[in-house]
Amino acid sequence: MKRIYLSSPTMHDEEQLLVKEAFDTNWIAPLGPHVDAFEKEISEYMGEGMHAAALSAGTAAIHMALKCLGIKRGDIVFAPSLTFSASVNPVVYEGAVPVFIDSEKDTWNMDPEALKKAFEKYPHPAAVIVVHLYGTPAKLDEIKKICDEHDVPIVEDAAESLSSTYKGRQTGTFGKIGIISFNGNKIITSSGGGMMLSSNEEYTKKATFLSTQARDPARHYQHSNIGYNYRMSNVVAAIGRGQLKHLEEHKVLKKKIYEQYKEAFKDIGALSMNPLNKDGDANNWLSCMSIDPKCSVTPDMVMDALAEKCNAETRPIWKPLHLQPVFKDCDFIKAGDVDVAADIFDHGLCLPSDIKNTPEDMDMIIRTIKELFA
Ligand SMILES: *Cc1c(COP(=O)(O)O)cnc(C)c1O
């Protein structure tokens, strides 16, 4: 029986042609014309006045963003608890201290009310990391207003939301610095890679400098800064350029998957799809469902049934970072008494969201889930 994936790479013809071009011209590594072109194409895609630095991963881009903002040992950085650990690991690389903020139910993202409370307890964080979970934009206006009032910069982790918009503007362009990822299961992939984005070219120039070993302009190798080897290679950029041509098409297919699940489950009262933001247009990177806690069906039962009957891959919701052993000493701020992030984790799961799913695959997945709730 064929395997149905959560979200696997979908390649087209252009990627191979562009990679072949890189080989034919021997621009294998490091850097090369595809890297410059990919940065230019992404900047143009993101919107007027944006700049981009192509890096080896989205995680490296978050690390460079923190470096550009001068985050240092002992600084406090706010971040949502409900996200992938890579959103926050670079905070710890720099010796800074994450403080986790709870999610709200409307979009599953950082709760502006909890963020306000966090500012009461910690009035001077060095940065706020905002994530657009599973491609749904966060409440950017509310979050930005609070951060602006405190004059604290936002690092926007748009790793999962490339092509999602908020009030007509691309996610990744709202923060002082934004990041995107081209990891294998994201909406487009370069096999691995990421970019740091900013409207301030000083930042992208600095990220490029630091990520190519921080070599001072001298004939000999001279260094006044600690450098990193984080730059994207020319072959990787060639794949990314090919993929970018298909980003909008991938978004349409992802949306179709979400809408098909939503329509199929609309009469099952105990089941709801992950929420979208009415002020945004999500890329629906992963379609997720949430089960009423009073229902006897659990996420594990759904995941087991899909694995056994459909050979389909699913994934639990990201386990909140404040519940992770590695972050057990970090503070967690919620708006009220309820731990919303833990609730979403306990009662939800990510459904197969691969754009190569056939109509038959989708029918089989939907039928299997409906049987559980019958
Ligand atoms: C994938 C992801 C990252 C990391 O990106 P990589 O390119 O895999 O390093 C960061 N944050 C979030 C929310 C992600 O989903």
Coordinates of C-alpha atoms and ligand atoms in Angstrom, one line a residue:
M1 CA 0.0 0.0 0.0
K2 CA 1.4 3.4 -1.0
R3 CA 2.5 5.8 1.8
I4 CA 0.5 9.0 2.2
Y5 CA 2.7 11.8 3.6
L6 CA 2.1 14.6 6.0
S7 CA 3.9 17.1 3.7
S8 CA 6.6 15.8 1.4
P9 CA 8.6 17.7 -1.2
T10 CA 6.8 18.3 -4.6
M11 CA 9.3 18.9 -7.4
H12 CA 8.7 20.1 -10.9
D13 CA 10.9 20.3 -14.0
E14 CA 12.5 23.7 -13.4
E15 CA 14.4 22.6 -10.3
Q16 CA 16.4 20.0 -12.3
L17 CA 17.1 22.4 -15.1
L18 CA 18.4 25.0 -12.8
V19 CA 20.5 22.5 -10.8
K20 CA 21.9 21.3 -14.2
E21 CA 22.8 24.8 -15.0
A22 CA 24.7 25.1 -11.7
F23 CA 26.6 22.0 -12.6
D24 CA 27.3 23.0 -16.2
T25 CA 28.8 26.3 -15.1
N26 CA 30.6 24.6 -12.1
W27 CA 28.9 27.0 -9.7
I28 CA 28.5 24.2 -7.2
A29 CA 29.7 25.9 -4.0
P30 CA 30.0 28.2 -2.3
L31 CA 27.5 30.9 -3.3
G32 CA 27.2 31.8 -7.0
P33 CA 24.6 33.5 -9.2
H34 CA 21.6 31.4 -8.1
V35 CA 22.0 32.6 -4.5
D36 CA 21.9 36.2 -5.6
A37 CA 19.0 35.6 -7.9
F38 CA 17.1 33.6 -5.3
E39 CA 17.5 36.5 -2.8
K40 CA 16.3 39.0 -5.3
E41 CA 13.3 36.9 -6.3
I42 CA 12.3 36.3 -2.7
S43 CA 12.7 40.0 -1.9
E44 CA 10.5 40.9 -4.8
Y45 CA 7.9 38.3 -3.8
M46 CA 7.8 39.6 -0.2
G47 CA 7.1 43.2 -1.4
E48 CA 8.5 46.6 -2.1
G49 CA 11.7 47.5 -0.2
M50 CA 12.4 44.1 1.3
H51 CA 15.9 42.6 1.5
A52 CA 16.9 38.9 2.0
A53 CA 19.9 37.0 3.1
A54 CA 20.0 33.3 1.9
L55 CA 21.1 31.0 4.7
S56 CA 21.6 27.3 5.4
A57 CA 18.3 27.0 7.4
G58 CA 15.4 28.9 9.0
T59 CA 17.0 28.2 12.3
A60 CA 20.2 29.9 11.2
A61 CA 18.1 32.8 10.0
I62 CA 16.5 33.2 13.5
H63 CA 20.0 33.0 15.0
M64 CA 21.3 35.7 12.7
A65 CA 18.2 37.8 13.4
L66 CA 19.0 37.7 17.1
K67 CA 22.6 38.6 16.4
C68 CA 21.5 41.6 14.3
L69 CA 19.3 42.8 17.1
G70 CA 22.2 42.5 19.6
I71 CA 20.5 39.9 21.8
K72 CA 23.0 39.0 24.5
R73 CA 23.5 36.8 27.6
G74 CA 20.8 37.3 30.2
D75 CA 18.4 39.1 27.9
I76 CA 14.8 38.1 28.0
V77 CA 13.1 37.1 24.8
F78 CA 9.3 36.5 24.5
A79 CA 8.2 33.6 22.3
P80 CA 5.0 31.6 21.8
S81 CA 5.0 28.3 23.7
L82 CA 3.1 26.5 20.9
T83 CA 5.7 26.2 18.2
F84 CA 8.6 24.1 17.0
S85 CA 11.6 24.2 19.2
A86 CA 13.7 25.8 16.4
S87 CA 11.8 29.1 16.9
V88 CA 13.5 29.4 20.3
N89 CA 16.7 27.4 20.3
P90 CA 18.8 30.3 18.9
V91 CA 17.7 32.4 21.9
V92 CA 19.5 29.9 24.1
Y93 CA 22.5 29.7 21.7
E94 CA 23.0 33.4 22.6
G95 CA 22.6 32.8 26.4
A96 CA 19.4 34.8 26.4
V97 CA 16.3 33.6 28.4
P98 CA 13.0 32.6 26.7
V99 CA 9.8 33.5 28.4
F100 CA 6.9 31.6 26.9
I101 CA 3.6 33.2 26.0
D102 CA 0.3 31.2 25.7
S103 CA -1.8 30.9 22.6
E104 CA -5.3 32.3 22.0
K105 CA -8.0 30.0 20.6
D106 CA -8.9 32.2 17.6
T107 CA -5.7 31.5 15.6
W108 CA -3.7 29.2 18.0
N109 CA -0.9 31.9 17.9
M110 CA 0.6 34.2 20.6
D111 CA -2.2 35.7 22.7
P112 CA -2.0 39.5 22.8
E113 CA -3.6 39.4 26.3
A114 CA -1.0 37.0 27.6
L115 CA 1.7 39.2 25.9
K116 CA 0.4 42.3 27.8
K117 CA 0.7 40.3 31.1
A118 CA 4.2 39.3 30.2
F119 CA 5.2 42.9 29.7
E120 CA 3.8 43.7 33.2
K121 CA 6.1 41.0 34.7
Y122 CA 9.1 41.6 32.4
P123 CA 8.9 45.2 31.2
H124 CA 12.1 45.1 29.1
P125 CA 12.5 42.0 26.9
A126 CA 15.1 42.4 24.2
A127 CA 12.8 41.0 21.5
V128 CA 9.5 39.2 20.8
I129 CA 9.4 36.2 18.5
V130 CA 6.1 35.9 16.7
V131 CA 5.2 32.6 14.8
H132 CA 2.4 32.0 12.3
L133 CA 1.5 28.4 13.3
Y134 CA 0.7 26.0 10.5
G135 CA 0.5 29.0 8.1
T136 CA -2.3 30.9 10.0
P137 CA -1.2 34.5 10.5
A138 CA -1.0 35.7 14.2
K139 CA -3.0 38.8 15.4
L140 CA -0.3 41.0 14.1
D141 CA -2.0 44.4 14.6
E142 CA -2.6 43.7 18.3
I143 CA 0.8 42.2 18.9
K144 CA 2.6 44.9 17.0
K145 CA 0.8 47.7 18.9
I146 CA 1.8 46.2 22.2
C147 CA 5.5 45.7 21.1
D148 CA 5.6 49.3 19.6
E149 CA 4.3 50.7 22.9
H150 CA 7.2 49.1 24.7
D151 CA 9.6 49.8 21.8
V152 CA 10.6 46.1 21.5
P153 CA 11.5 44.6 18.1
I154 CA 9.6 41.7 16.6
V155 CA 11.4 38.8 15.0
E156 CA 8.7 37.2 12.8
D157 CA 9.1 33.5 12.3
A158 CA 7.3 32.9 9.1
A159 CA 8.9 29.5 8.5
E160 CA 5.5 27.8 8.2
S161 CA 3.6 30.7 6.6
L162 CA 5.5 31.6 3.4
S163 CA 2.8 33.0 1.0
S164 CA 0.3 33.6 3.8
T165 CA -0.8 37.2 4.0
Y166 CA -2.2 39.5 6.7
K167 CA -4.3 42.4 5.6
G168 CA -2.9 41.9 2.1
R169 CA 0.7 41.9 3.1
Q170 CA 3.1 38.9 3.2
T171 CA 3.9 37.4 6.6
G172 CA 7.6 37.7 7.3
T173 CA 7.5 41.5 6.4
F174 CA 5.9 42.8 9.6
G175 CA 8.7 42.3 12.1
K176 CA 11.9 44.3 12.3
I177 CA 13.4 41.1 11.0
G178 CA 11.5 38.1 9.5
I179 CA 12.6 34.6 8.6
I180 CA 11.4 31.9 6.2
S181 CA 12.4 28.2 5.8
F182 CA 12.8 25.9 2.8
N183 CA 13.1 22.8 4.9
G184 CA 12.0 19.5 3.3
N185 CA 8.3 19.5 4.5
K186 CA 7.6 23.2 4.2
I187 CA 5.3 24.6 1.4
I188 CA 8.3 24.9 -0.9
T189 CA 11.7 23.4 -0.2
S190 CA 15.2 23.8 -1.5
S191 CA 16.1 20.5 0.3
G192 CA 17.1 22.6 3.2
G193 CA 17.7 26.3 3.7
G194 CA 16.2 29.6 4.9
M195 CA 16.3 33.3 4.5
M196 CA 16.5 36.3 6.8
L197 CA 14.3 39.2 5.7
S198 CA 14.2 42.9 6.5
S199 CA 13.3 46.2 5.1
N200 CA 16.6 47.4 6.6
E201 CA 19.4 46.4 4.4
E202 CA 21.9 46.9 7.2
Y203 CA 20.5 43.8 8.9
T204 CA 20.6 41.5 5.8
K205 CA 24.2 42.7 5.0
K206 CA 25.2 41.9 8.6
A207 CA 23.6 38.5 8.4
T208 CA 25.4 37.8 5.2
F209 CA 28.7 39.0 6.7
L210 CA 28.4 36.9 9.9
S211 CA 27.2 33.8 8.1
T212 CA 30.2 33.8 5.8
Q213 CA 32.8 33.5 8.7
A214 CA 32.8 37.3 9.4
R215 CA 35.9 38.0 7.4
D216 CA 37.1 41.7 7.5
P217 CA 37.9 43.4 4.2
A218 CA 41.6 42.6 4.1
R219 CA 43.8 40.5 1.8
H220 CA 44.8 38.2 4.7
Y221 CA 42.2 36.5 6.8
Q222 CA 41.4 38.9 9.5
H223 CA 38.5 38.7 12.0
S224 CA 37.0 41.2 14.4
N225 CA 33.9 39.2 15.0
I226 CA 33.0 35.5 15.6
G227 CA 31.7 34.2 12.4
Y228 CA 29.3 31.4 11.3
N229 CA 29.2 29.1 8.3
Y230 CA 25.5 29.6 7.6
R231 CA 25.3 30.6 3.9
M232 CA 23.1 28.9 1.4
S233 CA 24.9 27.1 -1.5
N234 CA 24.4 27.7 -5.2
V235 CA 22.9 24.2 -5.8
V236 CA 20.4 24.6 -3.0
A237 CA 19.4 28.1 -4.3
A238 CA 18.9 26.6 -7.8
I239 CA 16.3 24.1 -6.3
G240 CA 14.7 27.0 -4.3
R241 CA 14.4 29.1 -7.4
G242 CA 12.6 26.3 -9.3
Q243 CA 10.2 25.8 -6.3
L244 CA 9.4 29.5 -6.0
K245 CA 7.9 29.5 -9.4
H246 CA 5.3 27.0 -8.0
L247 CA 4.7 28.6 -4.6
E248 CA 1.3 30.1 -5.5
E249 CA 0.2 26.8 -7.1
H250 CA 1.2 24.9 -3.9
K251 CA -0.8 27.4 -1.9
V252 CA -3.9 26.7 -3.9
L253 CA -3.5 23.0 -3.5
K254 CA -2.9 23.3 0.3
K255 CA -6.0 25.4 0.6
K256 CA -8.0 22.8 -1.3
I257 CA -6.9 20.1 1.1
Y258 CA -8.0 22.2 4.1
E259 CA -11.3 23.1 2.5
Q260 CA -12.0 19.4 1.6
Y261 CA -11.4 18.3 5.2
K262 CA -13.5 21.2 6.5
E263 CA -16.4 20.4 4.3
A264 CA -16.3 16.7 5.0
F265 CA -16.3 17.2 8.8
K266 CA -18.8 20.0 9.0
D267 CA -21.5 17.9 10.5
I268 CA -19.3 16.2 13.1
G269 CA -19.9 18.4 16.1
A270 CA -17.0 17.0 18.1
L271 CA -14.5 17.9 15.4
S272 CA -13.2 21.2 14.2
M273 CA -10.4 22.3 11.8
N274 CA -7.6 24.5 12.9
P275 CA -8.8 28.1 13.0
L276 CA -7.8 30.7 10.3
N277 CA -7.4 34.4 10.8
K278 CA -10.2 36.5 9.3
D279 CA -7.7 39.3 8.6
G280 CA -5.5 37.0 6.7
D281 CA -5.1 34.5 3.9
A282 CA -3.4 31.4 5.2
N283 CA -1.2 29.1 3.1
N284 CA -2.8 26.1 5.0
W285 CA 0.7 24.5 5.3
L286 CA -0.7 21.8 7.5
S287 CA -4.4 21.0 8.0
C288 CA -5.0 20.2 11.6
M289 CA -8.1 19.0 13.5
S290 CA -9.1 19.4 17.1
I291 CA -11.4 17.1 19.0
D292 CA -13.9 18.1 21.7
P293 CA -12.5 17.0 25.1
K294 CA -15.8 15.5 25.9
C295 CA -15.7 13.1 22.9
S296 CA -14.4 9.6 23.5
V297 CA -12.2 9.7 20.3
T298 CA -8.7 10.8 21.1
P299 CA -6.0 12.2 18.7
D300 CA -4.0 8.9 19.2
M301 CA -7.0 6.9 18.0
V302 CA -7.2 9.0 14.8
M303 CA -3.4 8.8 14.2
D304 CA -3.5 5.0 14.7
A305 CA -6.5 4.5 12.4
L306 CA -4.9 6.6 9.6
A307 CA -1.6 4.7 10.0
E308 CA -3.3 1.3 10.0
K309 CA -6.0 1.7 7.4
C310 CA -4.5 4.3 5.1
N311 CA -0.7 4.0 5.6
A312 CA -1.0 7.7 6.2
E313 CA 1.5 9.9 8.1
T314 CA 0.1 12.3 10.7
R315 CA 1.7 14.3 13.5
P316 CA 0.8 15.5 16.9
I317 CA 0.4 19.2 17.4
W318 CA 3.8 20.8 18.4
K319 CA 4.2 20.0 22.1
P320 CA 4.3 23.3 23.9
L321 CA 7.8 24.4 24.8
H322 CA 6.9 25.2 28.4
L323 CA 6.2 21.5 28.8
Q324 CA 9.5 20.4 27.2
P325 CA 12.1 19.0 29.6
V326 CA 14.8 21.2 28.0
F327 CA 12.8 24.4 28.8
K328 CA 11.4 23.3 32.2
D329 CA 13.0 26.2 34.1
C330 CA 11.5 28.9 31.7
D331 CA 8.5 31.0 32.7
F332 CA 5.2 30.7 31.0
I333 CA 2.6 33.5 30.9
K334 CA -1.1 32.8 30.2
A335 CA -4.0 35.3 29.9
G336 CA -6.2 33.6 32.5
D337 CA -6.4 30.2 34.2
V338 CA -6.6 28.0 31.2
D339 CA -3.4 26.7 29.5
V340 CA -4.6 27.1 25.9
A341 CA -1.4 25.8 24.3
A342 CA -1.6 22.6 26.4
D343 CA -5.3 22.2 25.5
I344 CA -4.6 22.5 21.7
F345 CA -1.8 20.0 22.1
D346 CA -3.9 17.5 24.0
H347 CA -6.8 17.5 21.7
G348 CA -5.4 18.1 18.2
L349 CA -3.4 16.5 15.5
C350 CA -2.0 17.4 12.0
L351 CA -3.7 15.6 9.1
P352 CA -2.0 14.4 5.9
S353 CA -1.5 17.6 4.0
D354 CA 0.6 16.5 1.1
I355 CA -0.3 18.3 -2.2
K356 CA 0.3 15.0 -4.1
N357 CA -2.6 13.4 -2.3
T358 CA -5.0 12.0 -4.9
P359 CA -8.8 12.3 -4.6
E360 CA -8.8 8.6 -3.7
D361 CA -6.3 9.2 -0.9
M362 CA -8.4 12.1 0.5
D363 CA -11.6 10.0 0.3
M364 CA -9.9 7.2 2.2
I365 CA -8.6 9.5 4.9
I366 CA -11.9 11.2 5.3
R367 CA -13.9 8.0 5.4
T368 CA -11.5 6.5 8.0
I369 CA -11.9 9.6 10.3
K370 CA -15.7 9.7 9.8
E371 CA -16.0 6.0 10.8
L372 CA -14.3 6.8 14.1
F373 CA -16.8 9.5 14.9
A374 CA -19.9 7.6 13.6
Ligands
LIG1 C1 10.7 24.6 10.3 C2 10.6 25.7 11.3 C3 11.7 26.4 11.7 C4 13.1 26.0 11.3 O1 13.4 26.0 10.0 P1 14.6 25.1 9.4 O2 14.8 25.6 8.0 O3 14.1 23.7 9.5 O4 15.8 25.4 10.3 C5 11.6 27.4 12.6 N1 10.4 27.7 13.1 C6 9.2 27.1 12.8 C7 7.9 27.5 13.3 C8 9.3 26.0 11.9 O5 8.2 25.3 11.6

